[in-house]
CSV table of C-alpha atoms in Angstrom, one decimal:
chain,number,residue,atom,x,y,z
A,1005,UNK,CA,-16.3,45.9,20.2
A,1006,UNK,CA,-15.9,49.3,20.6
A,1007,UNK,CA,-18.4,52.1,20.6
A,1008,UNK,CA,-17.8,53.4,17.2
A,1009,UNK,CA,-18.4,49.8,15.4
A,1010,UNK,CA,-21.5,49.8,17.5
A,1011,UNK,CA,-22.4,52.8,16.0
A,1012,UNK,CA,-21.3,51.6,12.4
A,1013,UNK,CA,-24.2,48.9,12.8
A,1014,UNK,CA,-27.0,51.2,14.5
A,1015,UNK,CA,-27.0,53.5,11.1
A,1016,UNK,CA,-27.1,50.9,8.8
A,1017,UNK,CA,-29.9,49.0,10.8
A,1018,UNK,CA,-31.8,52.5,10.8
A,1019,UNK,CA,-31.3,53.1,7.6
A,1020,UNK,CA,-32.5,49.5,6.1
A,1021,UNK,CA,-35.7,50.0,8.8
A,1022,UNK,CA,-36.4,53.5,7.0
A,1023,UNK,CA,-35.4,52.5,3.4
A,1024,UNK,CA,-39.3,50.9,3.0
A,1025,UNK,CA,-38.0,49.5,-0.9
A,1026,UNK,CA,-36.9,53.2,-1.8
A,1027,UNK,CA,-32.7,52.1,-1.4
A,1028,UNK,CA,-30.9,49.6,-0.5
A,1029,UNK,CA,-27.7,49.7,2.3
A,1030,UNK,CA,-24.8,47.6,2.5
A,1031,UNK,CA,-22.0,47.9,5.2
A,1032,UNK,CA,-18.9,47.7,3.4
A,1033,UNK,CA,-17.0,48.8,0.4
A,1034,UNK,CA,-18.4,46.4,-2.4
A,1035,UNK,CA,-15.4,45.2,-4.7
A,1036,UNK,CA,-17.0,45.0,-8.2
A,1037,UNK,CA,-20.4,45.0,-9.7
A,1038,UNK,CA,-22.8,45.7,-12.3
A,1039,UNK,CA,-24.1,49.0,-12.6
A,1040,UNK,CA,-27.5,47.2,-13.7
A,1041,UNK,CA,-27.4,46.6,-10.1
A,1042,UNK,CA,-28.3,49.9,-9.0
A,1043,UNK,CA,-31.3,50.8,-11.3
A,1044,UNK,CA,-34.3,52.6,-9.8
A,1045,UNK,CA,-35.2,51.4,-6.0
A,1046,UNK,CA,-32.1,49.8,-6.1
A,1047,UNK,CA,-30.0,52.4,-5.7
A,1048,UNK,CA,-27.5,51.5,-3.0
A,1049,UNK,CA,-25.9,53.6,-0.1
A,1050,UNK,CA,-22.7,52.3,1.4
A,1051,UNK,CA,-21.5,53.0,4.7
A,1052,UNK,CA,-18.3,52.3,6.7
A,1053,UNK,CA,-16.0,54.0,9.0
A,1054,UNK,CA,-13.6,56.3,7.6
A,1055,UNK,CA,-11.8,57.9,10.3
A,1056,UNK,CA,-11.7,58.5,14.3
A,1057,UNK,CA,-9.9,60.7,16.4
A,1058,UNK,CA,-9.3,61.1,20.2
A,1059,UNK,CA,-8.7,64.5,21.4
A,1060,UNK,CA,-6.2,64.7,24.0
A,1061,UNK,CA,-7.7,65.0,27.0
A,1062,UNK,CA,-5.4,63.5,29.7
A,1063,UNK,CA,-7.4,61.0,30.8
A,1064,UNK,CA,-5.7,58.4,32.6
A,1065,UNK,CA,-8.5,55.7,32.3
A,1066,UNK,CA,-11.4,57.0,30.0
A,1067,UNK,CA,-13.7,57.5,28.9
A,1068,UNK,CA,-11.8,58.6,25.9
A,1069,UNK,CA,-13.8,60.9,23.4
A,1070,UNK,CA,-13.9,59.4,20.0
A,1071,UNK,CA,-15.0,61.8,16.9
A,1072,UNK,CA,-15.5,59.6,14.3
A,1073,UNK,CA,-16.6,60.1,10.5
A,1074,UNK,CA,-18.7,57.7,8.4
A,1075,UNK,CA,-18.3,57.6,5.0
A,1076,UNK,CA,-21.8,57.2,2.8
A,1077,UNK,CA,-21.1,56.4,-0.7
A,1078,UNK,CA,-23.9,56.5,-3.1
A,1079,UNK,CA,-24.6,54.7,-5.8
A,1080,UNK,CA,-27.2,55.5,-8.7
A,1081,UNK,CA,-27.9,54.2,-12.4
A,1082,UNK,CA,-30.8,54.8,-14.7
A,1083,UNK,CA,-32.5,53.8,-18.0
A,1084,UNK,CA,-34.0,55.9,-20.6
A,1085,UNK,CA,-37.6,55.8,-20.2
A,1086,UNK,CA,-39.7,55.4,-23.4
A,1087,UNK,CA,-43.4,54.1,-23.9
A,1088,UNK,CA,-41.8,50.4,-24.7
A,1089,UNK,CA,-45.8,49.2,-25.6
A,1090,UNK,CA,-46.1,51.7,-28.6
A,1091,UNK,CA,-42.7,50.4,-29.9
A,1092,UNK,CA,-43.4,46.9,-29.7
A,1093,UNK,CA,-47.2,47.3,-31.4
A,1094,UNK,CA,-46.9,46.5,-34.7
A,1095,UNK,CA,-50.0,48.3,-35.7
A,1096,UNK,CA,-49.0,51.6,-33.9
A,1097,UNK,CA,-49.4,54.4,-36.2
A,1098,UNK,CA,-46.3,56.7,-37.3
A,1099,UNK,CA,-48.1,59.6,-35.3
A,1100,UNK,CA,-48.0,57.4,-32.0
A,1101,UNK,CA,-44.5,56.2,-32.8
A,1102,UNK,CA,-43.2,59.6,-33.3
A,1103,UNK,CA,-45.0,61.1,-30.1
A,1104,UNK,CA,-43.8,58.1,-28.1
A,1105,UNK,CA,-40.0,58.5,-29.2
A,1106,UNK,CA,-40.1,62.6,-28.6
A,1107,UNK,CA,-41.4,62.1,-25.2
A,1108,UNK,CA,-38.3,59.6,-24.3
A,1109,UNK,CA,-37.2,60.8,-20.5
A,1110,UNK,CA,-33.1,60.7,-20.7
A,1111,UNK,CA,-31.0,58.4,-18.5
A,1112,UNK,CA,-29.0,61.2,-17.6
A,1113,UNK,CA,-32.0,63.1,-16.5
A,1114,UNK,CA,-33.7,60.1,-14.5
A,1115,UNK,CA,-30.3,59.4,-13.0
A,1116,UNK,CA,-29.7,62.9,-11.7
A,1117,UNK,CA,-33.3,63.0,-10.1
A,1118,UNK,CA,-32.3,60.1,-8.7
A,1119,UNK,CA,-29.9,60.6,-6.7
A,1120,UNK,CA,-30.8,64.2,-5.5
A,1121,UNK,CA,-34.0,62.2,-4.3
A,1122,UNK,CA,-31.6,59.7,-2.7
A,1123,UNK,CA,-29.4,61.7,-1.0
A,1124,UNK,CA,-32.1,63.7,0.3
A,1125,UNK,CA,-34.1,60.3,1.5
A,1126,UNK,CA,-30.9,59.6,3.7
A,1127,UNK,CA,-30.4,63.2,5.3
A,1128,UNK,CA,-33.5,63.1,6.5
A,1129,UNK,CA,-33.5,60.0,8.0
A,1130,UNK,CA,-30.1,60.8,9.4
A,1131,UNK,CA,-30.7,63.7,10.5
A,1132,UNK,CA,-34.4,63.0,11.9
A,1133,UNK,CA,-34.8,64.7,15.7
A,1134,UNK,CA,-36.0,61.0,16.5
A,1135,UNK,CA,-32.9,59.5,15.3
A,1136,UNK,CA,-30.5,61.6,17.3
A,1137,UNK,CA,-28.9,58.4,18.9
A,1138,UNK,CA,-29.5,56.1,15.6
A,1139,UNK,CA,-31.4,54.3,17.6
A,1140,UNK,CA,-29.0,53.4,20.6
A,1141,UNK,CA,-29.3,54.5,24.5
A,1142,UNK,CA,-29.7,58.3,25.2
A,1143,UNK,CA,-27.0,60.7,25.1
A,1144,UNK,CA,-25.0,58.0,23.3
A,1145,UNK,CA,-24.1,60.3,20.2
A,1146,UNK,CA,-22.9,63.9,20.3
A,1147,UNK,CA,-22.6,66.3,17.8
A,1148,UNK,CA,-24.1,64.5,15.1
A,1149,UNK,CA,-24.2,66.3,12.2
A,1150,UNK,CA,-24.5,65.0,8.1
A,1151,UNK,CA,-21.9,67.9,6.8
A,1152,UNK,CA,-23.2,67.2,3.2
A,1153,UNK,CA,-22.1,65.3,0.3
A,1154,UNK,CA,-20.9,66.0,-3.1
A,1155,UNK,CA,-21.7,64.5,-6.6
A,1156,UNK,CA,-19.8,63.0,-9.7
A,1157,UNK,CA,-20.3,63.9,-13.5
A,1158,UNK,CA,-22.4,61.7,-15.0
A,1159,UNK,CA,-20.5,58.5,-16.3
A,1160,UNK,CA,-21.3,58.2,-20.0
A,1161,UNK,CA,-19.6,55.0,-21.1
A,1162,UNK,CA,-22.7,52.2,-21.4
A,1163,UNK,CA,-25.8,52.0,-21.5
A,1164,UNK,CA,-26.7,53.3,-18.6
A,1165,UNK,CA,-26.0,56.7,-16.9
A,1166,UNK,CA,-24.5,56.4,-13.4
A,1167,UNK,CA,-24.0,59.0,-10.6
A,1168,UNK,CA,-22.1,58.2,-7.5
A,1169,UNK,CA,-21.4,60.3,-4.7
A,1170,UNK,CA,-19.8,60.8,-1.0
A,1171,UNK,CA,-21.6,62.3,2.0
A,1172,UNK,CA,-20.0,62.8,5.3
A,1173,UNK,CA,-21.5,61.8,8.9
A,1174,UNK,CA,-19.9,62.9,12.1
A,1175,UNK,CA,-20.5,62.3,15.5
A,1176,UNK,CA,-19.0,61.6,19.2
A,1177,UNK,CA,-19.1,58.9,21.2
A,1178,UNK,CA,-17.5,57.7,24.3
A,1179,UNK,CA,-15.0,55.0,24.1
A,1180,UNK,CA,-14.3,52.9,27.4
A,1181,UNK,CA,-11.1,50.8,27.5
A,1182,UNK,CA,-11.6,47.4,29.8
A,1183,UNK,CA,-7.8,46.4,30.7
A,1184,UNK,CA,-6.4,45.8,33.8
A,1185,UNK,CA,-7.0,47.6,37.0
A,1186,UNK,CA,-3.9,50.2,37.6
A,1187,UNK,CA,-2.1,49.2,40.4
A,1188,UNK,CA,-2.7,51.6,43.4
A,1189,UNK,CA,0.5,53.8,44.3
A,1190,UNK,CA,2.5,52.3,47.2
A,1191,UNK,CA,1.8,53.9,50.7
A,1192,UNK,CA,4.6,55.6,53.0
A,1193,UNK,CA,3.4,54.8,56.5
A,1194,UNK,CA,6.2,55.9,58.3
A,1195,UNK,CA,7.8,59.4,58.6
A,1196,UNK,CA,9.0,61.7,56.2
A,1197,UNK,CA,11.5,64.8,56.9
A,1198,UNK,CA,11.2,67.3,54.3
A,1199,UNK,CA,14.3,69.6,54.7
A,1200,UNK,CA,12.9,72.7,53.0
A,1201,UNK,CA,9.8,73.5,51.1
A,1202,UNK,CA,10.3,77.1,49.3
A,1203,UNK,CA,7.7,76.5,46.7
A,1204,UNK,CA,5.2,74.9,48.4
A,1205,UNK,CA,4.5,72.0,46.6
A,1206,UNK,CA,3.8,70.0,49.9
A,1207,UNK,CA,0.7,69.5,52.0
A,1208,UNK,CA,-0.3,67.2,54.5
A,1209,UNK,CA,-3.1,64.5,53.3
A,1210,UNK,CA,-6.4,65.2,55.2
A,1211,UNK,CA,-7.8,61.7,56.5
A,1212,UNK,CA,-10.6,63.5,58.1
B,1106,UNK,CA,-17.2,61.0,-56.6
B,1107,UNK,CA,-16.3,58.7,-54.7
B,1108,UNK,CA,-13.0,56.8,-55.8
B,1109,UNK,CA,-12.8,53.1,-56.9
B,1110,UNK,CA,-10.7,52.7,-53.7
B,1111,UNK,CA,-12.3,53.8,-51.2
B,1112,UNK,CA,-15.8,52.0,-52.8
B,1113,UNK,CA,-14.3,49.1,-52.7
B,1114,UNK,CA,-13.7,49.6,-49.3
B,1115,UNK,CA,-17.4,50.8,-48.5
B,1116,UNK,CA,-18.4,47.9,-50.5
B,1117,UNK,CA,-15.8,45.4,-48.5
B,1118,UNK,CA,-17.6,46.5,-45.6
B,1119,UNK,CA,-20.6,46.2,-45.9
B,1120,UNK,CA,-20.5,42.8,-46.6
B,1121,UNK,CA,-18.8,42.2,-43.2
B,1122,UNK,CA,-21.3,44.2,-41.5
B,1123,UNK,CA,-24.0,42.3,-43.1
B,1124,UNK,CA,-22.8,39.0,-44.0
B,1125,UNK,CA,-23.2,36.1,-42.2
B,1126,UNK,CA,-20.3,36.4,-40.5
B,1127,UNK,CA,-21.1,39.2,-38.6
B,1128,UNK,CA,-24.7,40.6,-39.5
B,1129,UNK,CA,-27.0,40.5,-37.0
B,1130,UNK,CA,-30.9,41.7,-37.5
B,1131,UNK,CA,-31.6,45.0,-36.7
B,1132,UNK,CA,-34.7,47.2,-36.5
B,1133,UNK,CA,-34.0,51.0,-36.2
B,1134,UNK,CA,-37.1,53.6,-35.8
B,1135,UNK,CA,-37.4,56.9,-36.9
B,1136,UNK,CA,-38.4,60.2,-34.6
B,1137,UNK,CA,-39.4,62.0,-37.2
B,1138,UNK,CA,-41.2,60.0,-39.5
B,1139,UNK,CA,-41.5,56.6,-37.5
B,1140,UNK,CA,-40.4,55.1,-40.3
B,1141,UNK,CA,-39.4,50.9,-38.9
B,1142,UNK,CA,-36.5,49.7,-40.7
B,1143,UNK,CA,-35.5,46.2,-40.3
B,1144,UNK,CA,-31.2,46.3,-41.7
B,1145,UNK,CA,-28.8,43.5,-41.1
B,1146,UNK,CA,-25.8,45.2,-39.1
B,1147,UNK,CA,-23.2,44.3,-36.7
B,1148,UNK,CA,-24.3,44.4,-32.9
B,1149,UNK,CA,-21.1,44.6,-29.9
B,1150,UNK,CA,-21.8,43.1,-26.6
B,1151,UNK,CA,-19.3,44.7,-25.0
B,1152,UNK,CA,-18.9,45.6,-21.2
B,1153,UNK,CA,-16.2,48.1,-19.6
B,1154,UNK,CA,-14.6,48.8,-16.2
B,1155,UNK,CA,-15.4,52.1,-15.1
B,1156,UNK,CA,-14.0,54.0,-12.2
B,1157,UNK,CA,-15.6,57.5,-11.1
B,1158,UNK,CA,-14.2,59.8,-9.0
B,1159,UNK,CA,-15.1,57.8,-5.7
B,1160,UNK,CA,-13.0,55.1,-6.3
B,1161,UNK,CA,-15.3,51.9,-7.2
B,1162,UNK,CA,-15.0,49.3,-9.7
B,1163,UNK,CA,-18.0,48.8,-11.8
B,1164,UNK,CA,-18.5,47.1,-14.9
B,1165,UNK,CA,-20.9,48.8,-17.6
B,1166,UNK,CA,-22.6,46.8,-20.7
B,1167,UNK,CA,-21.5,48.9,-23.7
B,1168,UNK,CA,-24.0,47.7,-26.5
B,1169,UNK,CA,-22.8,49.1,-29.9
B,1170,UNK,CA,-24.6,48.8,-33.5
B,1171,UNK,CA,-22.7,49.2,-36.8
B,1172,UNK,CA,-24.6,49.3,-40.0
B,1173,UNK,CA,-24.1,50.4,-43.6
B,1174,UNK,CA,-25.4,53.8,-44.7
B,1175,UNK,CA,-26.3,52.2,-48.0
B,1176,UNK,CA,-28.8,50.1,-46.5
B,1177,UNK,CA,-30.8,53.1,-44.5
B,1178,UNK,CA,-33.8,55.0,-45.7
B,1179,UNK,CA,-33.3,57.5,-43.4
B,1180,UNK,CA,-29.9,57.7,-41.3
B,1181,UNK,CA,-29.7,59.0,-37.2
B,1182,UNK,CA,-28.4,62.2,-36.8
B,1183,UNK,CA,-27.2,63.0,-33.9
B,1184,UNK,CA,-29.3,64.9,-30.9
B,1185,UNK,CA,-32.2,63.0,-32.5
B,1186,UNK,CA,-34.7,60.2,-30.2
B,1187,UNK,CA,-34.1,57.5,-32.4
B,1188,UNK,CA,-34.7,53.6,-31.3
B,1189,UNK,CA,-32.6,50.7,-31.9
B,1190,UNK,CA,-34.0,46.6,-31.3
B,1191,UNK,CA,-31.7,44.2,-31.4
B,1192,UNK,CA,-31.3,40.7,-30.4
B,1193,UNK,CA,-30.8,39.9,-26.6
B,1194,UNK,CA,-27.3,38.3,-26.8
B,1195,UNK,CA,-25.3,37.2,-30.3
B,1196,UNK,CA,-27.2,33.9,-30.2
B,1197,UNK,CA,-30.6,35.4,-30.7
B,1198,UNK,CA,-32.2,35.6,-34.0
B,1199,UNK,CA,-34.5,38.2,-33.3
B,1200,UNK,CA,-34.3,41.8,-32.2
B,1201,UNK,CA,-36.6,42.3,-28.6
B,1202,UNK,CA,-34.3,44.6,-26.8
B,1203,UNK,CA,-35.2,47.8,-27.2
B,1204,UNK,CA,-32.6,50.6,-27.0
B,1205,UNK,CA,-32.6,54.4,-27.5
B,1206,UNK,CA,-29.8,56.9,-28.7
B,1207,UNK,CA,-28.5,58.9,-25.8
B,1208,UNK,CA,-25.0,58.9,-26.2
B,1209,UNK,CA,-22.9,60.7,-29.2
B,1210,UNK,CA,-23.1,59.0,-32.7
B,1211,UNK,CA,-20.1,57.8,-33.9
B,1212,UNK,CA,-19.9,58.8,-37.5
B,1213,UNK,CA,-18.4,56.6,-40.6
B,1214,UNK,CA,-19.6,58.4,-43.4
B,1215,UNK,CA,-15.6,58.4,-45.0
B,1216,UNK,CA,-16.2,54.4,-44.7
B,1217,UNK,CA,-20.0,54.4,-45.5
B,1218,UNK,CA,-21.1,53.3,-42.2
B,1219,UNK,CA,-22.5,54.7,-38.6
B,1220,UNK,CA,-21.7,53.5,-35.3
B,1221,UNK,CA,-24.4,54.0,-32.4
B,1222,UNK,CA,-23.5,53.4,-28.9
B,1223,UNK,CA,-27.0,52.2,-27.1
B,1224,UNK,CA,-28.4,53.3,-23.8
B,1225,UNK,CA,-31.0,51.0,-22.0
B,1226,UNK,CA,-34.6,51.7,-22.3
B,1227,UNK,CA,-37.4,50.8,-19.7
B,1228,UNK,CA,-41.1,51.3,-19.9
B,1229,UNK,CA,-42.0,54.8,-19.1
């Protein structure tokens, strides 16, 4: 495995040991659901690895640098909120109905507090000084940095109002390649006659 | 005035909106006087695919009621915090789910009726 896919499964298991019932964190791009799913604490954060890249860096053998980016799609959905026990009193008074119904919170409100709660839940855990390494060894990750994510307009087509978004992760990490050992360069033990040299590019090896 | 025609029509209608066929009981209360009125209407259990702008499939439950005009007291106009019961699924005889009116009214007043797309309600 290499050390990116490592790294894949160190942020998730940080962020389900952080969560504490607030969100919920799956690994992989879900293929369908409900969006009654993703009500309240159930909100839902979904990370896998988007990209990598390896600067050149002529390195014959490694460690090769990998900069990799981690996708974190959120997922939110919300109710209304309405004092449901006035409604469903059949002796509540006109007055209490009407001051129940007028202090209705909005879906589309609750949804968008939601999320900016959400997304701000995971920066900080990301992001936490403690967490530098998401857990792993020392000086595992560099230049970790959450570069910020952005939000969609507020799907209106059910009965419920969703928000989904897409934040960014980046870091470094060192990938080491196990393959075969190169074969060592033949020797020349005998003598070689070098005619002319007008550059230079000769020496003798120092054994010493 | 309304012509014989398009009564007819309005008249047509309401019978399939309240008729056995169709009609479902529905309680709808009022903001602004909290006036409960208990109509026979049509409810829609539908559900739709959505896909935001990050790509993912999700199904939504798209709950619509449609009810005469003639049989309201007082009719929802739109920006108002009305509630809407109705039954949990098409099988149910009584209205326990209760629903509020987020989204935009659809009106029918050319055809007598209204149409009200539901959003979910939880305890606040």
């Amino acid at each position: 495995m290499m050390m990116y896919e490592t790294v894949k499964a160190a942020i998730i298991a940080l962020l389900v040991s952080k969560a504490a019932g607030r969100f919920r964190v799956v690994g992989s791009q879900v293929m369908g659901a409900n969006t009654e799913e993703f009500i309240g604490n159930d909100r839902c954060v979904r990370v896998f690895n988007r990209s990598k890249q390896f600067p050149e860096n002529r390195s014959l053998n490694g460690p090769y640098q990998n900069d990799v980016s981690v996708d974190l799609q959120f997922i939110t959905s919300a109710e209304a909120a309405v004092n449901l026990a006035v409604l469903n009193d059949p002796s509540s008074t006109p007055a209490e109905i009407i001051a129940a119904l007028n202090a209705r919170e909005n879906a589309s409100d609750l949804a968008d507090n939601s999320y900016d709660e959400f997304t701000g839940l995971v920066f900080s855990i990301l992001m936490d000084a403690t967490a530098q390494d998401f857990g792993l060894a020392d000086y595992t990750i560099d230049n970790r940095w959450y570069t910020g994510d952005t939000k969609s307009d507020t799907e209106t087509h059910g009965d419920l109002q969703v928000l989904t978004g897409i934040g960014t992760l980046k870091f470094s990490v060192e990938e080491t390649v196990s393959g075969a050992t190169p074969t060592p360069v033949d020797k020349h033990n005998g003598t070689i006659m070098i005619k002319d040299d007008p550059n230079v590019n000769t020496e003798v090896e120092n054994n010493g | 005035m309304v012509s014989l025609l398009r009564k007819r029509q309005i008249d047509d209608l309401d019978r399939v909106l309240s008729g056995p066929d169709w009609g479902m009981p529905i309680v709808l209360i009022s903001p602004n006087t909290g006036l409960v009125q208990s109509v026979t209407g049509r409810v829609d259990y539908n559900s739709k695919e959505i896909d935001p702008e990050s790509g993912l499939q999700l199904t939504v439950e798209k709950p619509i009621v449609t009810v005469a005009l003639a049989l309201l007291t007082e009719v929802p106009k739109p920006g108002e915090n009305w509630a809407i019961k109705i039954p949990v699924s098409p099988g149910s005889d009584t209205p326990t789910e209760t629903y509020v009116l987020e989204l935009a009214i659809e009106n029918g007043h050319s055809m007598g009726f209204i149409k009200l797309p539901l959003t979910k309600a939880g305890q606040s």
